Coordinates of C-alpha atoms in Angstrom, one line a residue:
X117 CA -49.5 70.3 -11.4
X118 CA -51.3 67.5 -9.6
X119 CA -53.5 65.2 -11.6
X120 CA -57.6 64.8 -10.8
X121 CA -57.8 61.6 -9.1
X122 CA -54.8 61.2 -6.9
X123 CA -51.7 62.3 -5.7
X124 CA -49.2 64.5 -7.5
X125 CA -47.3 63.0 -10.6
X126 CA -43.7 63.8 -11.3
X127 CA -44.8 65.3 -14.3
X128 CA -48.0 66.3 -16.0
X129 CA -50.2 64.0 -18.3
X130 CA -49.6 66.1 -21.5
X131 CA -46.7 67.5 -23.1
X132 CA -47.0 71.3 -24.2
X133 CA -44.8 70.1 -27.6
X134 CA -44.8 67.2 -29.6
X135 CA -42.6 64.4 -29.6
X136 CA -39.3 64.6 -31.6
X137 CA -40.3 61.6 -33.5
X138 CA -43.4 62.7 -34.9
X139 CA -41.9 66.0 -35.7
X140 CA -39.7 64.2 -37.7
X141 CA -42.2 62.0 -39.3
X142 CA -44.8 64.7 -39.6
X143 CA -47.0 63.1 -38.5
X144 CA -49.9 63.5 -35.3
X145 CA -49.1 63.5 -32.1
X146 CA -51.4 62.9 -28.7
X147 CA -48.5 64.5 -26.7
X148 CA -48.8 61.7 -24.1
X149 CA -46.3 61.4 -21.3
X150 CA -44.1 59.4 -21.5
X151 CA -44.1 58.5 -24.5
X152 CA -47.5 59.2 -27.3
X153 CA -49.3 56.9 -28.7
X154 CA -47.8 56.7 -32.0
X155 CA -44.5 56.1 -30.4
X156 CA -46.1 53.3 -28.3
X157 CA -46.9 51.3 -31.2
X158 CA -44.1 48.5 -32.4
X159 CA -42.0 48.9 -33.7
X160 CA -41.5 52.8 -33.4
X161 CA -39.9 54.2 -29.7
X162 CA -40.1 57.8 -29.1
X163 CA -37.1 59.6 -27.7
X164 CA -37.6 63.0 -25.1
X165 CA -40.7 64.3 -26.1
X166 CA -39.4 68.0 -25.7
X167 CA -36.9 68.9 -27.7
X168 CA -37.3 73.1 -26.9
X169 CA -35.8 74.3 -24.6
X170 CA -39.1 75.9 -23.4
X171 CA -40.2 72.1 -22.0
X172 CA -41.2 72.0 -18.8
X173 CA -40.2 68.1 -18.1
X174 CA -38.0 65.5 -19.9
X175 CA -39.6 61.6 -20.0
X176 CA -36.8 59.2 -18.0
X177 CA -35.1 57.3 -20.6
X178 CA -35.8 53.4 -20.6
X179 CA -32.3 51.3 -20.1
X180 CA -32.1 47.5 -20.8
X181 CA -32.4 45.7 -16.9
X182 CA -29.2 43.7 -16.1
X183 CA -29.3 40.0 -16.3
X184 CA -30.5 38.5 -12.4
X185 CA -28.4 34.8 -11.0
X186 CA -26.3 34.9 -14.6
X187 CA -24.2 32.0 -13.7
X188 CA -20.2 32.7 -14.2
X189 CA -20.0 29.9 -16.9
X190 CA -22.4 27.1 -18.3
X191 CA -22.7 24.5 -16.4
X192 CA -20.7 21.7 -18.2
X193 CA -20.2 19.2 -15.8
X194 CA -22.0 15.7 -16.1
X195 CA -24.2 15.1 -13.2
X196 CA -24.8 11.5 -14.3
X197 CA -20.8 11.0 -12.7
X198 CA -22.7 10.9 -9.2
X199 CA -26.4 10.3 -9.9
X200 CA -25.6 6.9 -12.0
X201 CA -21.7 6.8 -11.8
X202 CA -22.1 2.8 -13.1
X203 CA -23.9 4.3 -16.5
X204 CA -21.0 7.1 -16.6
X205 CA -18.4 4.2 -16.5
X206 CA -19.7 1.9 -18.4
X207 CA -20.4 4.2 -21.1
X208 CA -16.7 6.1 -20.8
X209 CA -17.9 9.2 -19.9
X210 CA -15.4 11.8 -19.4
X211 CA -15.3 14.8 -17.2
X212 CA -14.4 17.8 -19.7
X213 CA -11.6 20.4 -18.8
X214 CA -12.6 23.9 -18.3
X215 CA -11.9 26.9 -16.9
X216 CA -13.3 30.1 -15.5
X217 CA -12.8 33.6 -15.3
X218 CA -10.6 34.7 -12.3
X219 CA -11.2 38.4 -10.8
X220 CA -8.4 40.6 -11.1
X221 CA -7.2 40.5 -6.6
X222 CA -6.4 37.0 -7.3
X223 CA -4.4 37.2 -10.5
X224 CA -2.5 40.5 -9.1
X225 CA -1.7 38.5 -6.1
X226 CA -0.7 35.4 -8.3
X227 CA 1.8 37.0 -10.6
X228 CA 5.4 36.2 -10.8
X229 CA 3.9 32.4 -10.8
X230 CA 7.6 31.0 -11.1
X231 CA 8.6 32.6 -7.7
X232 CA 6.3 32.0 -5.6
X233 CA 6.3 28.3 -6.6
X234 CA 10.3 28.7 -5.9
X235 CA 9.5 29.8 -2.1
X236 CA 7.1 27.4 -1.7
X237 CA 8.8 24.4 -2.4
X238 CA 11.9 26.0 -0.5
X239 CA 9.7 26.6 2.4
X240 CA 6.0 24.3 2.7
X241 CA 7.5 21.5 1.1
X242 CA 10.1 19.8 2.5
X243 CA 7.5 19.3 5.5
X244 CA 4.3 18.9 3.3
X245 CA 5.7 17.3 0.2
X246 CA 2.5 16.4 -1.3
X247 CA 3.0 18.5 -4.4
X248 CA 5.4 16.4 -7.5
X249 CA 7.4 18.8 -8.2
X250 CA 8.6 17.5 -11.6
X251 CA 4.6 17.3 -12.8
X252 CA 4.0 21.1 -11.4
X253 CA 6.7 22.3 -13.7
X254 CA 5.6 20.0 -16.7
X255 CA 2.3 21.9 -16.7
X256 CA 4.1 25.4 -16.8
X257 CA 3.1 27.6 -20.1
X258 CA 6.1 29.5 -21.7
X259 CA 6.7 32.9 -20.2
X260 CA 4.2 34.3 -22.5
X261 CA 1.3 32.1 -22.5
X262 CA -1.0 32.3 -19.4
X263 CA -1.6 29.8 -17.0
X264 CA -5.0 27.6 -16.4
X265 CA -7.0 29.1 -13.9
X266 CA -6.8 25.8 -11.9
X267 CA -2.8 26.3 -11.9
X268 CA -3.1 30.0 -11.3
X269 CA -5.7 29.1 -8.5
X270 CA -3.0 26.5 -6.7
X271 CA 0.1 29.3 -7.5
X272 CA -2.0 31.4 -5.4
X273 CA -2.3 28.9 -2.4
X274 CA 0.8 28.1 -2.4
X275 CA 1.6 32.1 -2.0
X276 CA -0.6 32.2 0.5
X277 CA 0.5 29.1 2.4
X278 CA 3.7 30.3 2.3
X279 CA 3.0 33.9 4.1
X280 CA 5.4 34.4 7.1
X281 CA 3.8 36.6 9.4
X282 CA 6.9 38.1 11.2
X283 CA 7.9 38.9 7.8
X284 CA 4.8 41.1 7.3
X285 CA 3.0 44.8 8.7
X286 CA 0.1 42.9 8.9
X287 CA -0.6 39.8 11.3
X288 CA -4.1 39.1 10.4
X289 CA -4.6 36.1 8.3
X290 CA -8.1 36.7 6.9
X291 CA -6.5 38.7 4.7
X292 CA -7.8 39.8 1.1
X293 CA -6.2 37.3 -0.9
X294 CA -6.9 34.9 1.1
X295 CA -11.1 35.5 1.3
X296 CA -10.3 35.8 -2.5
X297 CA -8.8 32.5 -3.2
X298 CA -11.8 31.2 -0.7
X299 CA -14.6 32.7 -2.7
X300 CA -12.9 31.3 -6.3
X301 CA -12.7 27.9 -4.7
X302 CA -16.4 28.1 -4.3
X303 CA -16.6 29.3 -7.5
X304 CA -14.7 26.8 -9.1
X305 CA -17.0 24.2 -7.0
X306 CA -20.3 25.9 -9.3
X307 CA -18.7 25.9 -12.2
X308 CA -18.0 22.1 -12.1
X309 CA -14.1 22.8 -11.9
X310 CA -13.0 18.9 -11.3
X311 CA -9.4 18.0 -10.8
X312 CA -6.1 17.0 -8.5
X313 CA -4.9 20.7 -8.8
X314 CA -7.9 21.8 -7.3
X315 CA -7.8 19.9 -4.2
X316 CA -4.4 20.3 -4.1
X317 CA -4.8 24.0 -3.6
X318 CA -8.0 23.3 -0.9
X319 CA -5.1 21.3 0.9
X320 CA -3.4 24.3 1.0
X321 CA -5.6 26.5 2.3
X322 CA -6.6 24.0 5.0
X323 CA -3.0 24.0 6.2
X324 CA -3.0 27.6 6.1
X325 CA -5.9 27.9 7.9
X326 CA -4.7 25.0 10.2
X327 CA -1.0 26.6 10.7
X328 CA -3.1 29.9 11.5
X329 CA -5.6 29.1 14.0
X330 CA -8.2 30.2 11.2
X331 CA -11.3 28.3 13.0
X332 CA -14.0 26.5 12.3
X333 CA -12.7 27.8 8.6
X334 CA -10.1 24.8 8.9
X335 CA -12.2 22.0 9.7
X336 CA -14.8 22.7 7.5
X337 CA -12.0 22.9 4.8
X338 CA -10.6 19.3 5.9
X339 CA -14.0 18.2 5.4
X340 CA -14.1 19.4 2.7
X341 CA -10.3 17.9 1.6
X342 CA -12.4 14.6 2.2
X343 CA -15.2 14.7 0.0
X344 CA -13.2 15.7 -3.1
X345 CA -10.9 13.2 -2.8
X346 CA -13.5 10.4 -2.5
X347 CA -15.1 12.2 -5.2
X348 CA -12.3 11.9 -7.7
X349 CA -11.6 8.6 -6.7
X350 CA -8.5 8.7 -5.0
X351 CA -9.4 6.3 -2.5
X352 CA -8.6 3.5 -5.3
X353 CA -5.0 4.9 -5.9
X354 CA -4.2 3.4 -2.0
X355 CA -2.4 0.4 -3.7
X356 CA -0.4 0.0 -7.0
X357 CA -1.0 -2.7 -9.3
X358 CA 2.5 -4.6 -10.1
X359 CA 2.3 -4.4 -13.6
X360 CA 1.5 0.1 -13.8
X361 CA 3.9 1.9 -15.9
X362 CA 6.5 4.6 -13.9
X363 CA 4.1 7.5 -15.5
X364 CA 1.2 5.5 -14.0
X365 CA 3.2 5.2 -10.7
X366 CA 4.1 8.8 -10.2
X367 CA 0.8 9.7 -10.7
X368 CA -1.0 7.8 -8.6
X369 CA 1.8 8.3 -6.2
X370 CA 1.0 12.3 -5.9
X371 CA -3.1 11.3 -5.6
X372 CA -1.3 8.8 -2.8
X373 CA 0.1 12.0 -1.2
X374 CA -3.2 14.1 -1.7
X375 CA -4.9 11.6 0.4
X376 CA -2.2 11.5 3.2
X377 CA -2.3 15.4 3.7
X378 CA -6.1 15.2 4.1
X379 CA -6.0 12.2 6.4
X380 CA -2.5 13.9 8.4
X381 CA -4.4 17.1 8.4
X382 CA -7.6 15.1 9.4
X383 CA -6.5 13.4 12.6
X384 CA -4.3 16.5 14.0
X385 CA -7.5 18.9 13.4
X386 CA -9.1 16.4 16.1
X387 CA -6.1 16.6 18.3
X388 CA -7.8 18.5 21.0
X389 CA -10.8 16.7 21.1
X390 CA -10.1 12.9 19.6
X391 CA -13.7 11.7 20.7
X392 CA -14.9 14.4 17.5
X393 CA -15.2 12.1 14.4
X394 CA -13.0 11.8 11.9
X395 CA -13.6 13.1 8.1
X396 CA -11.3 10.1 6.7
X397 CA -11.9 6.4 7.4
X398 CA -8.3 5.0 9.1
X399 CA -6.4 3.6 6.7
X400 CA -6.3 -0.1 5.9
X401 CA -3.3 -2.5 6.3
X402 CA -2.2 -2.8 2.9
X403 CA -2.4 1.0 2.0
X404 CA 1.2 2.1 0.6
X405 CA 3.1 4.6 2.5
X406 CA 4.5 7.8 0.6
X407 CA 7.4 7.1 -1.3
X408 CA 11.4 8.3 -0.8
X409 CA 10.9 12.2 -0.9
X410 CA 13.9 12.4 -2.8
X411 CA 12.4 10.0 -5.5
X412 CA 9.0 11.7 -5.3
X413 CA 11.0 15.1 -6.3
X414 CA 12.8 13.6 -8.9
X415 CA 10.0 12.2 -10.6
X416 CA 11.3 8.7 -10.8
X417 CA 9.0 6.6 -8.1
X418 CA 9.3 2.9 -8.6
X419 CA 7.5 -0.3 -7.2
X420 CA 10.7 -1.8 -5.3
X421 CA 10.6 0.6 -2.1
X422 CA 7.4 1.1 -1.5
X423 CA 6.0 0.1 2.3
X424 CA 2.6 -0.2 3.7
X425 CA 0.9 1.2 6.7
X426 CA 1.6 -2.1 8.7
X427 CA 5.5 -2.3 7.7
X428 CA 7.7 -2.4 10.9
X429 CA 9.0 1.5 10.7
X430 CA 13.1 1.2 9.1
X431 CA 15.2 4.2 9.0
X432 CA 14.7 4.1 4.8
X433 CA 11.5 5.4 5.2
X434 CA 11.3 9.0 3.5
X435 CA 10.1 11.9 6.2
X436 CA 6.7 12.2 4.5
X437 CA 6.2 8.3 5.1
X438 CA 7.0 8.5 8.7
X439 CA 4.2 11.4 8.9
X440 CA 1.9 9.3 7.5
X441 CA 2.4 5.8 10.0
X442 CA 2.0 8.4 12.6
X443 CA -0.5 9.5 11.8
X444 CA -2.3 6.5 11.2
X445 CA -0.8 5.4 14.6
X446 CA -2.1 8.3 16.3
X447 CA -6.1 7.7 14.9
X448 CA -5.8 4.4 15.8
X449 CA -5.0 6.0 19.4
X450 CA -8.1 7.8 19.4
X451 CA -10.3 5.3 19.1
X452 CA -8.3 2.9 21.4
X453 CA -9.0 5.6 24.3
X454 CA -12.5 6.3 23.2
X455 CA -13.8 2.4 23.6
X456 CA -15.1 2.1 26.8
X457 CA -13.5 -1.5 27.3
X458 CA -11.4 -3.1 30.0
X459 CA -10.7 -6.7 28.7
X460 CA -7.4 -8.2 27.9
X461 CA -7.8 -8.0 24.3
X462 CA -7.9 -4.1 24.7
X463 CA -5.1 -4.0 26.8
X464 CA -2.6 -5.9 24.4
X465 CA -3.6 -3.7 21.8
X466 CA -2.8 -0.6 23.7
X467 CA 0.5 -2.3 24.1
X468 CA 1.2 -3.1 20.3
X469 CA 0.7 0.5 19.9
X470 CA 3.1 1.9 22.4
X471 CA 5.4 -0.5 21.0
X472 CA 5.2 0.6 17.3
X473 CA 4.8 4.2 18.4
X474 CA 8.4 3.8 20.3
X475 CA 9.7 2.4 17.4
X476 CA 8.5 4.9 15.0
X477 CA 10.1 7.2 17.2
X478 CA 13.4 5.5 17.9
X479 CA 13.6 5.5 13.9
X480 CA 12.6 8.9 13.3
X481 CA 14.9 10.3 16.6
X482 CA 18.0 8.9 14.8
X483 CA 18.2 11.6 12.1
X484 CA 18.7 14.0 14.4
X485 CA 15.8 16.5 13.5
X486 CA 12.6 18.1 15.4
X487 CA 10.2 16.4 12.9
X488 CA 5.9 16.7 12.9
X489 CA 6.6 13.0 12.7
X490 CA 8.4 12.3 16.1
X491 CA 6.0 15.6 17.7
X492 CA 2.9 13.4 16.3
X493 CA 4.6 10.4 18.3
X494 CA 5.6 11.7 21.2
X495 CA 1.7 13.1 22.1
X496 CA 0.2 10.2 20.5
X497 CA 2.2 8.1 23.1
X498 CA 1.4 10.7 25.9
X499 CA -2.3 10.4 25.2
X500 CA -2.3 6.7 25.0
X501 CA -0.1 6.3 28.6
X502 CA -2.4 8.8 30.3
X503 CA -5.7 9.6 28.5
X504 CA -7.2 11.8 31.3
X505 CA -4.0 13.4 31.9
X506 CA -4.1 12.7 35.7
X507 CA -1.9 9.6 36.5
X508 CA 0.8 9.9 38.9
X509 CA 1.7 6.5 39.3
X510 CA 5.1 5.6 39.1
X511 CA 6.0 3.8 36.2
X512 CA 4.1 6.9 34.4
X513 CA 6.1 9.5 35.8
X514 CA 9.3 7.4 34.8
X515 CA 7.9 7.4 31.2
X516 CA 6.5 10.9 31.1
X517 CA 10.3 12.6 31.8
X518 CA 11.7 10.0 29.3
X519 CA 9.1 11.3 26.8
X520 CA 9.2 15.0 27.8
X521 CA 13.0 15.5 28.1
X522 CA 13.9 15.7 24.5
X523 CA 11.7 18.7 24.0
X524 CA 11.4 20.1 27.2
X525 CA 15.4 20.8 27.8
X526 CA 17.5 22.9 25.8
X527 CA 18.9 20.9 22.8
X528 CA 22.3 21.4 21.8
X529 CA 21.7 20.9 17.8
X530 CA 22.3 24.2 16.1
X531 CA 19.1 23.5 14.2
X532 CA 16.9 23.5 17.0
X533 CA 19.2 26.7 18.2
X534 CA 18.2 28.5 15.6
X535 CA 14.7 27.7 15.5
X536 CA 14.4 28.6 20.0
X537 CA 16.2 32.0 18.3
X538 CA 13.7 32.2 15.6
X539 CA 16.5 33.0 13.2
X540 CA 15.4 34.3 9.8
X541 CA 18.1 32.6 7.8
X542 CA 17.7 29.3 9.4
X543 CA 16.8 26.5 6.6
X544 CA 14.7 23.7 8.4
X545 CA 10.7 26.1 8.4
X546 CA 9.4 24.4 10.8
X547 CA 5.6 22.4 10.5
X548 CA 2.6 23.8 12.0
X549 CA 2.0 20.1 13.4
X550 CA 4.7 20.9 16.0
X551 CA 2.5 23.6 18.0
X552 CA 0.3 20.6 19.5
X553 CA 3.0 18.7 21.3
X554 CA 4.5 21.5 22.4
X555 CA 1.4 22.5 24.4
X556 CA 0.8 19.1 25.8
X557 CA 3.6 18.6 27.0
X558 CA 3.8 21.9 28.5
X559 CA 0.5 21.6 29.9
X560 CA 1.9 17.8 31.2
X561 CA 5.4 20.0 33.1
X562 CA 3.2 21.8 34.3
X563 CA 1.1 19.7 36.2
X564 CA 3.4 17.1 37.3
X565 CA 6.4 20.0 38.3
X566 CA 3.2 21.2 40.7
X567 CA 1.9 17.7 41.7
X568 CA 5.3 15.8 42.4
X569 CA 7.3 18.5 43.2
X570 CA 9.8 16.9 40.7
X571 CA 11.5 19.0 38.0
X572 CA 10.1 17.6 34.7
X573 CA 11.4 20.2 32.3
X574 CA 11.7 24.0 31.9
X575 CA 8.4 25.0 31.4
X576 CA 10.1 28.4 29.7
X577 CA 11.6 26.1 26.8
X578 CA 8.7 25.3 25.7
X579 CA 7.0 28.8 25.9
X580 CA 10.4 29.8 24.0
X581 CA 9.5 27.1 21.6
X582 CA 5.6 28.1 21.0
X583 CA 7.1 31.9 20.5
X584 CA 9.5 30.6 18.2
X585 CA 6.8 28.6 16.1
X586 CA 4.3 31.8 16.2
X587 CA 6.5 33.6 14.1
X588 CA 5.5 31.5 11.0
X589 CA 2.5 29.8 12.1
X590 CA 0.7 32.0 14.3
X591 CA -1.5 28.5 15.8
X592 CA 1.6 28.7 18.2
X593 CA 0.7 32.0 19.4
X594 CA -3.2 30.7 20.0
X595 CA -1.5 28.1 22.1
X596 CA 0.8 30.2 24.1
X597 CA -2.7 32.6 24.6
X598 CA -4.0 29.5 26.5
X599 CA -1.4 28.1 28.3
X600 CA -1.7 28.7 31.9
X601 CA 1.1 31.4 33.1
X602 CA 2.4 32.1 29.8

């Protein structure tokens, strides 16, 4: 039936029966479609106007529309903390604990919390300790009680952080869980989530990213490492006043540690291009170091061996304090090559470095270990010696097979066997911040073994090396894609 003045409807303007709900009411109906008038009126509804099976249409049923840009949970967080953080202080404003609903990939891929925190500080750890291992375990529920989502959101980093790839079918690391725990960290971000956990687990996800070649993903992750640390204020937890209780002290020692791995991760994500900016501001002379690892573990961090970034580098340092000077040694690199200055007073400085480098290295070389510490100064003092990677004057050459030897000849330490055989059961995991020197200085074998004619190193070592690395951080594989002959 099509009505007078337009198109066809779907169905016609009058029903042939009444509606159910004035049949039951007994009452008149004007047999409107969809619904009559009598139904129309508040606070009546009428149902399907056809109830016999003789009807020749059936008016759509009416459902309730679904709530549009329902946000996962109230917004609870204060934003006077940033527009008037003086008022917030001074008024001792708090920022309240909460948490949020997780989605049901990310606890599935979270469960067995206890293990995976076992494999991660059996295999991240010991070359990332940034994590207090003692405080993680402190905050652990009884087997039956649940977690908080901001634990159950750093379990699951440090699962994924901790994914071997030559132990898994699939290589790809933009995996599921991981574009799960990416999206809940944004989430979290919304909801006004606020605390060390959380950026502990964005560390973590930076390093994997990092460790995997996952770009720009990783430097905007870095970045973002930067901001949330300044946000929470870690920036103030550099130094330790004398008089802080050892609760005080371990505390602010892990926020100490936060902010190393941000600045570490900082400065190496520039490492192929050091004129790019830094996140991070360098570090200022009376900034502690990380503590003993040993002591950091065992929760019992005191005032009496603590050093500063200037300290003359002494073979009591722990591993994760070595990392650190170099890494402040290795910014303050970059922007000695980027000045454009030729004066005397920029030459002695390039010296001072060189020196402190070498004896960062001399200190860290001693224990006998392929560290990120003495990879970070090894290329830092490669890149300060030649910047453009072109000198082939003498006293260079000298220093460049010096520098190169250790790691581009065959070691005889069975640990460094075992990682050029990429043996599964060996203990020392390797870090991801060992791919970079590796490259450079077989991109350095390279050209001076084709310039000088000299044998600088077996370019197949290192290749060996980069294989080795890529089968637990696959940034070693990206290298070997574009190292020339590999």
């Amino acid at each position: 039936m099509s009505m007078a003045n337009g198109p066809s409807a779907p169905y016609p303007p009058y029903s042939t029966f009444a509606c159910a709900v004035c049949k039951r009411r007994k009452r008149k109906c004007s047999m409107e479609l969809p619904e009559c008038r009598s139904c129309t009126r508040p606070p009546a509804s009428a149902s399907v106007h056809s109830a016999s099976p003789r009807a020749q249409h059936v008016a759509p049923q009416r459902t309730q529309p679904a709530p549009v840009n329902t946000p996962l949970v109230p917004p609870s967080f204060p934003p006077e903390y940033f527009l008037d953080n003086f008022s917030f202080q001074c008024r001792q404003g708090q920022v309240p604990l909460q948490d949020i609903p997780l989605t049901k990939p990310l606890l599935d891929f979270a469960q067995e919390p206890r293990l995976i925190a076992r494999i991660y500080f059996e295999r991240v750890h010991p070359c990332f300790p940034f994590i207090s291992n003692k405080n993680f375990y402190e905050h652990f529920p009884p087997a039956y009680a649940p977690l908080m989502s901001v634990y159950t959101i750093l379990v699951a980093c440090m699962k994924l952080v901790s994914w071997m790839p030559r132990e898994d079918s699939i290589k790809e690391p933009k995996s599921p869980p991981y574009l799960a725990i990416k999206r809940t960290l944004v989430e979290a971000d919304i909801a006004g989530i606020w605390s060390l956990q959380l950026l502990q687990a964005t560390i973590l996800v930076s390093l994997y990213e990092m460790g995997h070649a996952v770009y720009p993903a990783a430097y905007m992750s870095i970045g973002t490492c930067a901001r949330y640390a300044l946000a929470l204020g870690i920036n103030e937890c550099l130094t330790v006043p004398m008089n802080s209780p050892d609760v005080m002290v371990l505390e602010q020692e892990e926020k100490r540690r936060a902010w190393w791995a941000t600045v570490i991760l900082d400065r190496f994500v520039n490492s192929g291009y050091p004129k790019r900016p830094p996140a991070t501001q360098d570090p200022q002379a009376d900034v502690l170091l990380p503590a003993d690892d040993a002591v950091f573990d065992q929760g019992t961090v005191g005032l009496d061996r603590l050093y500063t970034v200037s300290s003359p580098a002494e073979p009591g340092m722990g591993s994760f304090a070595k990392l650190a000077q170099a890494t402040y040694l290795l910014g303050r690199v970059f922007r000695h090559i980027c000045e454009l200055r030729v004066d005397i007073m920029h030459q002695e400085e390039g010296m001072q470095l060189s020196n402190q480098l070498q004896r960062l290295l001399d200190v860290s070389a001693n224990e006998n270990e392929i560290s990120a510490a003495t990879s970070i100064c090894s290329s830092a003092l490669m890149t300060l010696s030649d910047p453009n990677c072109a000198s082939l004057h003498p006293m260079h050459l000298e220093f460049a097979k010096r520098l190169l030897k250790p790691v581009a000849e065959e070691a005889p330490l069975q640990s460094v066997k075992d990682f050029l055989a990429a043996n599964v059961d060996y203990q020392a995991h390797p870090s991801p911040l060992l791919a970079h020197w590796i490259y450079q200085a077989a991109i350095v074998v390279l050209r001076l073994n084709a310039q000088t004619g000299d044998d600088f190193g077996k370019v197949e070592h290192l290749i060996r090396r980069l294989d080795a690395l890529g089968q637990r951080w696959l940034v070693a594989t990206a290298y070997l894609h574009i190292l020339p002959g590999a």
